[in-house]
């Protein structure tokens, strides 16, 4: 009788381990589909605050240019096509898209009026600078240790890429996956 109880206990343990594995796989799949969320907001409504056709929010940030020079970027003085990238270097979707965005920047940085700035969400300057150096990125960036700028655009999910013209009206929005806009 004791031998049968031991086999039953082992079977029950294997069953529990199997269900725990299935649960963890499902949880991992869910996080992989929802992008790099990390939302601390309890919003039931949409996380979008800026959509195509909206005016770009007004803000000014200190940025670091590709040569390490500090400067300022402001949406109050847009000069042409402008691209705002919201990211965090620990986000796998951001890691996938930052090289593509870097290529886009290299293709357009000499276009008249073109501006691009990558703004971190809750990530300091030291971490961003190290990631830029390790990955050969040259996009001007602004390291933001909080969500002050990010919260102007959304409450969750990165990367977020916003395009606008000199008039400040958003023309394209890419969430979780960048695709260069068609002219």
PDB file of C-alpha atoms in Angstrom:
ATOM      1  CA  UNK A   1       0.000   0.000   0.000  1.00  0.00           C
ATOM      2  CA  UNK A   2       2.846   2.392   0.852  1.00  0.00           C
ATOM      3  CA  UNK A   3       4.495   1.680  -2.532  1.00  0.00           C
ATOM      4  CA  UNK A   4       1.267   2.618  -4.376  1.00  0.00           C
ATOM      5  CA  UNK A   5       0.989   5.883  -2.370  1.00  0.00           C
ATOM      6  CA  UNK A   6       4.562   6.820  -3.348  1.00  0.00           C
ATOM      7  CA  UNK A   7       3.783   6.273  -7.048  1.00  0.00           C
ATOM      8  CA  UNK A   8       0.593   8.309  -6.712  1.00  0.00           C
ATOM      9  CA  UNK A   9       2.509  11.125  -5.010  1.00  0.00           C
ATOM     10  CA  UNK A  10       5.163  11.100  -7.754  1.00  0.00           C
ATOM     11  CA  UNK A  11       2.482  11.213 -10.438  1.00  0.00           C
ATOM     12  CA  UNK A  12       0.780  14.116  -8.657  1.00  0.00           C
ATOM     13  CA  UNK A  13       4.109  15.950  -8.370  1.00  0.00           C
ATOM     14  CA  UNK A  14       4.847  15.398 -12.079  1.00  0.00           C
ATOM     15  CA  UNK A  15       1.347  16.663 -12.901  1.00  0.00           C
ATOM     16  CA  UNK A  16       1.914  19.825 -10.818  1.00  0.00           C
ATOM     17  CA  UNK A  17       5.324  20.423 -12.418  1.00  0.00           C
ATOM     18  CA  UNK A  18       3.814  19.974 -15.890  1.00  0.00           C
ATOM     19  CA  UNK A  19       1.050  22.504 -15.167  1.00  0.00           C
ATOM     20  CA  UNK A  20       3.558  24.939 -13.700  1.00  0.00           C
ATOM     21  CA  UNK A  21       5.634  24.603 -16.884  1.00  0.00           C
ATOM     22  CA  UNK A  22       2.560  25.163 -19.086  1.00  0.00           C
ATOM     23  CA  UNK A  23       1.627  28.229 -17.011  1.00  0.00           C
ATOM     24  CA  UNK A  24       5.137  29.714 -17.292  1.00  0.00           C
ATOM     25  CA  UNK A  25       5.203  29.096 -21.052  1.00  0.00           C
ATOM     26  CA  UNK A  26       1.829  30.811 -21.439  1.00  0.00           C
ATOM     27  CA  UNK A  27       2.982  33.733 -19.300  1.00  0.00           C
ATOM     28  CA  UNK A  28       6.184  34.087 -21.352  1.00  0.00           C
ATOM     29  CA  UNK A  29       4.191  33.992 -24.608  1.00  0.00           C
ATOM     30  CA  UNK A  30       1.871  36.702 -23.343  1.00  0.00           C
ATOM     31  CA  UNK A  31       4.736  39.028 -22.435  1.00  0.00           C
ATOM     32  CA  UNK A  32       6.431  38.374 -25.780  1.00  0.00           C
ATOM     33  CA  UNK A  33       3.253  39.428 -27.620  1.00  0.00           C
ATOM     34  CA  UNK A  34       2.589  42.571 -25.586  1.00  0.00           C
ATOM     35  CA  UNK A  35       5.969  44.213 -26.200  1.00  0.00           C
ATOM     36  CA  UNK A  36       8.040  45.936 -23.557  1.00  0.00           C
ATOM     37  CA  UNK A  37       5.178  47.181 -21.433  1.00  0.00           C
ATOM     38  CA  UNK A  38       6.279  47.963 -17.862  1.00  0.00           C
ATOM     39  CA  UNK A  39       3.226  50.099 -17.127  1.00  0.00           C
ATOM     40  CA  UNK A  40       2.615  51.322 -13.632  1.00  0.00           C
ATOM     41  CA  UNK A  41      -0.637  52.980 -14.654  1.00  0.00           C
ATOM     42  CA  UNK A  42      -3.999  51.433 -13.830  1.00  0.00           C
ATOM     43  CA  UNK A  43      -5.692  52.727 -16.963  1.00  0.00           C
ATOM     44  CA  UNK A  44      -8.560  50.708 -18.388  1.00  0.00           C
ATOM     45  CA  UNK A  45      -8.651  52.957 -21.439  1.00  0.00           C
ATOM     46  CA  UNK A  46      -6.138  53.113 -24.249  1.00  0.00           C
ATOM     47  CA  UNK A  47      -2.519  53.873 -23.445  1.00  0.00           C
ATOM     48  CA  UNK A  48      -2.249  56.152 -26.468  1.00  0.00           C
ATOM     49  CA  UNK A  49      -2.024  59.864 -25.811  1.00  0.00           C
ATOM     50  CA  UNK A  50      -0.630  60.908 -29.205  1.00  0.00           C
ATOM     51  CA  UNK A  51      -2.025  59.593 -32.486  1.00  0.00           C
ATOM     52  CA  UNK A  52      -1.639  60.352 -36.181  1.00  0.00           C
ATOM     53  CA  UNK A  53      -3.137  63.794 -36.826  1.00  0.00           C
ATOM     54  CA  UNK A  54      -2.411  65.064 -33.299  1.00  0.00           C
ATOM     55  CA  UNK A  55       0.006  67.882 -32.574  1.00  0.00           C
ATOM     56  CA  UNK A  56       3.337  66.746 -31.127  1.00  0.00           C
ATOM     57  CA  UNK A  57       3.446  67.489 -27.363  1.00  0.00           C
ATOM     58  CA  UNK A  58       5.607  70.444 -26.371  1.00  0.00           C
ATOM     59  CA  UNK A  59       8.779  69.510 -24.519  1.00  0.00           C
ATOM     60  CA  UNK A  60      12.479  70.286 -24.395  1.00  0.00           C
ATOM     61  CA  UNK A  61      15.225  67.797 -23.515  1.00  0.00           C
ATOM     62  CA  UNK A  62      18.974  67.846 -23.277  1.00  0.00           C
ATOM     63  CA  UNK A  63      20.455  65.464 -25.803  1.00  0.00           C
ATOM     64  CA  UNK A  64      23.803  63.978 -26.708  1.00  0.00           C
ATOM     65  CA  UNK A  65      24.760  64.090 -30.387  1.00  0.00           C
ATOM     66  CA  UNK A  66      26.625  61.329 -32.233  1.00  0.00           C
ATOM     67  CA  UNK A  67      29.961  63.019 -31.520  1.00  0.00           C
ATOM     68  CA  UNK A  68      29.215  63.273 -27.786  1.00  0.00           C
ATOM     69  CA  UNK A  69      28.298  66.978 -27.916  1.00  0.00           C
ATOM     70  CA  UNK A  70      25.498  68.037 -25.588  1.00  0.00           C
ATOM     71  CA  UNK A  71      22.687  70.106 -27.044  1.00  0.00           C
ATOM     72  CA  UNK A  72      18.981  70.797 -26.706  1.00  0.00           C
ATOM     73  CA  UNK A  73      16.028  69.405 -28.623  1.00  0.00           C
ATOM     74  CA  UNK A  74      12.617  71.062 -28.482  1.00  0.00           C
ATOM     75  CA  UNK A  75       9.375  70.359 -30.261  1.00  0.00           C
ATOM     76  CA  UNK A  76       8.678  74.104 -30.145  1.00  0.00           C
ATOM     77  CA  UNK A  77      11.130  74.650 -33.028  1.00  0.00           C
ATOM     78  CA  UNK A  78      10.701  71.834 -35.531  1.00  0.00           C
ATOM     79  CA  UNK A  79      12.540  72.352 -38.805  1.00  0.00           C
ATOM     80  CA  UNK A  80      11.294  69.516 -41.008  1.00  0.00           C
ATOM     81  CA  UNK A  81      10.690  65.788 -40.764  1.00  0.00           C
ATOM     82  CA  UNK A  82      11.182  64.912 -37.111  1.00  0.00           C
ATOM     83  CA  UNK A  83      11.407  61.453 -35.575  1.00  0.00           C
ATOM     84  CA  UNK A  84      10.947  60.868 -31.841  1.00  0.00           C
ATOM     85  CA  UNK A  85      11.926  57.399 -30.574  1.00  0.00           C
ATOM     86  CA  UNK A  86      10.900  56.283 -27.064  1.00  0.00           C
ATOM     87  CA  UNK A  87      12.882  53.267 -25.835  1.00  0.00           C
ATOM     88  CA  UNK A  88      14.709  51.426 -23.047  1.00  0.00           C
ATOM     89  CA  UNK A  89      17.852  49.434 -23.857  1.00  0.00           C
ATOM     90  CA  UNK A  90      16.694  46.436 -21.782  1.00  0.00           C
ATOM     91  CA  UNK A  91      13.601  46.037 -23.989  1.00  0.00           C
ATOM     92  CA  UNK A  92      14.077  43.273 -26.586  1.00  0.00           C
ATOM     93  CA  UNK A  93      11.792  45.001 -29.115  1.00  0.00           C
ATOM     94  CA  UNK A  94      13.833  48.197 -28.713  1.00  0.00           C
ATOM     95  CA  UNK A  95      17.071  46.248 -29.144  1.00  0.00           C
ATOM     96  CA  UNK A  96      15.690  44.835 -32.398  1.00  0.00           C
ATOM     97  CA  UNK A  97      14.528  48.231 -33.750  1.00  0.00           C
ATOM     98  CA  UNK A  98      17.330  50.574 -32.653  1.00  0.00           C
ATOM     99  CA  UNK A  99      19.754  49.369 -35.386  1.00  0.00           C
ATOM    100  CA  UNK A 100      17.002  49.851 -38.011  1.00  0.00           C
ATOM    101  CA  UNK A 101      16.322  53.335 -36.679  1.00  0.00           C
ATOM    102  CA  UNK A 102      20.055  54.046 -36.696  1.00  0.00           C
ATOM    103  CA  UNK A 103      20.140  53.091 -40.400  1.00  0.00           C
ATOM    104  CA  UNK A 104      17.163  55.388 -41.051  1.00  0.00           C
ATOM    105  CA  UNK A 105      18.975  58.197 -39.233  1.00  0.00           C
ATOM    106  CA  UNK A 106      22.147  57.655 -41.287  1.00  0.00           C
ATOM    107  CA  UNK A 107      20.120  57.738 -44.531  1.00  0.00           C
ATOM    108  CA  UNK A 108      18.302  60.985 -43.663  1.00  0.00           C
ATOM    109  CA  UNK A 109      20.506  62.968 -41.276  1.00  0.00           C
ATOM    110  CA  UNK A 110      21.683  65.267 -44.079  1.00  0.00           C
ATOM    111  CA  UNK A 111      18.157  65.900 -45.420  1.00  0.00           C
ATOM    112  CA  UNK A 112      17.142  69.528 -45.066  1.00  0.00           C
ATOM    113  CA  UNK A 113      15.407  70.083 -41.700  1.00  0.00           C
ATOM    114  CA  UNK A 114      15.600  66.418 -40.625  1.00  0.00           C
ATOM    115  CA  UNK A 115      15.750  65.843 -36.866  1.00  0.00           C
ATOM    116  CA  UNK A 116      15.758  62.641 -34.847  1.00  0.00           C
ATOM    117  CA  UNK A 117      16.145  62.040 -31.134  1.00  0.00           C
ATOM    118  CA  UNK A 118      15.852  58.823 -29.134  1.00  0.00           C
ATOM    119  CA  UNK A 119      14.465  59.411 -25.631  1.00  0.00           C
ATOM    120  CA  UNK A 120      14.921  56.752 -22.989  1.00  0.00           C
ATOM    121  CA  UNK A 121      12.155  55.720 -20.622  1.00  0.00           C
ATOM    122  CA  UNK A 122      13.433  55.326 -17.063  1.00  0.00           C
ATOM    123  CA  UNK A 123      17.070  54.841 -18.026  1.00  0.00           C
ATOM    124  CA  UNK A 124      20.023  57.010 -17.053  1.00  0.00           C
ATOM    125  CA  UNK A 125      22.747  58.543 -19.193  1.00  0.00           C
ATOM    126  CA  UNK A 126      25.501  56.109 -18.216  1.00  0.00           C
ATOM    127  CA  UNK A 127      23.482  53.065 -19.262  1.00  0.00           C
ATOM    128  CA  UNK A 128      22.307  54.605 -22.545  1.00  0.00           C
ATOM    129  CA  UNK A 129      25.807  55.852 -23.449  1.00  0.00           C
ATOM    130  CA  UNK A 130      27.270  52.388 -22.799  1.00  0.00           C
ATOM    131  CA  UNK A 131      24.603  50.729 -24.974  1.00  0.00           C
ATOM    132  CA  UNK A 132      25.123  53.283 -27.784  1.00  0.00           C
ATOM    133  CA  UNK A 133      28.899  52.696 -27.716  1.00  0.00           C
ATOM    134  CA  UNK A 134      28.610  48.896 -27.576  1.00  0.00           C
ATOM    135  CA  UNK A 135      26.192  48.825 -30.516  1.00  0.00           C
ATOM    136  CA  UNK A 136      27.678  51.550 -32.711  1.00  0.00           C
ATOM    137  CA  UNK A 137      24.564  53.750 -32.609  1.00  0.00           C
ATOM    138  CA  UNK A 138      24.831  57.396 -33.654  1.00  0.00           C
ATOM    139  CA  UNK A 139      21.234  58.616 -33.213  1.00  0.00           C
ATOM    140  CA  UNK A 140      21.193  61.666 -30.931  1.00  0.00           C
ATOM    141  CA  UNK A 141      19.701  60.580 -27.601  1.00  0.00           C
ATOM    142  CA  UNK A 142      18.279  62.010 -24.421  1.00  0.00           C
ATOM    143  CA  UNK A 143      18.568  59.852 -21.309  1.00  0.00           C
ATOM    144  CA  UNK A 144      15.562  60.293 -19.032  1.00  0.00           C
ATOM    145  CA  UNK A 145      15.641  58.609 -15.608  1.00  0.00           C
ATOM    146  CA  UNK A 146      11.841  58.923 -15.268  1.00  0.00           C
ATOM    147  CA  UNK A 147       8.663  58.861 -17.374  1.00  0.00           C
ATOM    148  CA  UNK A 148       8.141  62.616 -17.597  1.00  0.00           C
ATOM    149  CA  UNK A 149       8.576  62.803 -21.395  1.00  0.00           C
ATOM    150  CA  UNK A 150       7.293  59.300 -22.102  1.00  0.00           C
ATOM    151  CA  UNK A 151       4.020  59.989 -20.269  1.00  0.00           C
ATOM    152  CA  UNK A 152       3.251  62.792 -22.744  1.00  0.00           C
ATOM    153  CA  UNK A 153       2.908  60.081 -25.402  1.00  0.00           C
ATOM    154  CA  UNK A 154       1.601  56.948 -23.661  1.00  0.00           C
ATOM    155  CA  UNK A 155       1.353  54.980 -20.447  1.00  0.00           C
ATOM    156  CA  UNK A 156       2.813  51.669 -21.649  1.00  0.00           C
ATOM    157  CA  UNK A 157       4.588  49.788 -24.422  1.00  0.00           C
ATOM    158  CA  UNK A 158       7.879  50.597 -26.132  1.00  0.00           C
ATOM    159  CA  UNK A 159       9.411  51.122 -28.561  1.00  0.00           C
ATOM    160  CA  UNK A 160       7.307  54.000 -29.834  1.00  0.00           C
ATOM    161  CA  UNK A 161       8.334  55.935 -32.904  1.00  0.00           C
ATOM    162  CA  UNK A 162       6.591  59.186 -33.895  1.00  0.00           C
ATOM    163  CA  UNK A 163       7.083  61.081 -37.154  1.00  0.00           C
ATOM    164  CA  UNK A 164       5.916  64.641 -37.692  1.00  0.00           C
ATOM    165  CA  UNK A 165       6.533  67.499 -40.075  1.00  0.00           C
ATOM    166  CA  UNK A 166       7.732  71.047 -39.391  1.00  0.00           C
ATOM    167  CA  UNK A 167       4.108  71.937 -38.529  1.00  0.00           C
ATOM    168  CA  UNK A 168       4.253  69.560 -35.539  1.00  0.00           C
ATOM    169  CA  UNK A 169       1.422  67.305 -36.761  1.00  0.00           C
ATOM    170  CA  UNK A 170       2.092  63.574 -36.261  1.00  0.00           C
ATOM    171  CA  UNK A 171       2.130  61.747 -39.605  1.00  0.00           C
ATOM    172  CA  UNK A 172       3.167  58.213 -38.578  1.00  0.00           C
ATOM    173  CA  UNK A 173       3.216  56.216 -35.344  1.00  0.00           C
ATOM    174  CA  UNK A 174       4.948  52.869 -34.928  1.00  0.00           C
ATOM    175  CA  UNK A 175       4.430  50.892 -31.727  1.00  0.00           C
ATOM    176  CA  UNK A 176       6.558  47.830 -30.935  1.00  0.00           C
ATOM    177  CA  UNK A 177       7.885  47.509 -34.495  1.00  0.00           C
ATOM    178  CA  UNK A 178       9.508  50.081 -36.762  1.00  0.00           C
ATOM    179  CA  UNK A 179       8.900  50.136 -40.499  1.00  0.00           C
ATOM    180  CA  UNK A 180      10.307  53.010 -42.520  1.00  0.00           C
ATOM    181  CA  UNK A 181       7.388  55.086 -43.822  1.00  0.00           C
ATOM    182  CA  UNK A 182       6.779  55.056 -47.551  1.00  0.00           C
ATOM    183  CA  UNK A 183       7.286  58.473 -49.217  1.00  0.00           C
TER     184      UNK A 183
END
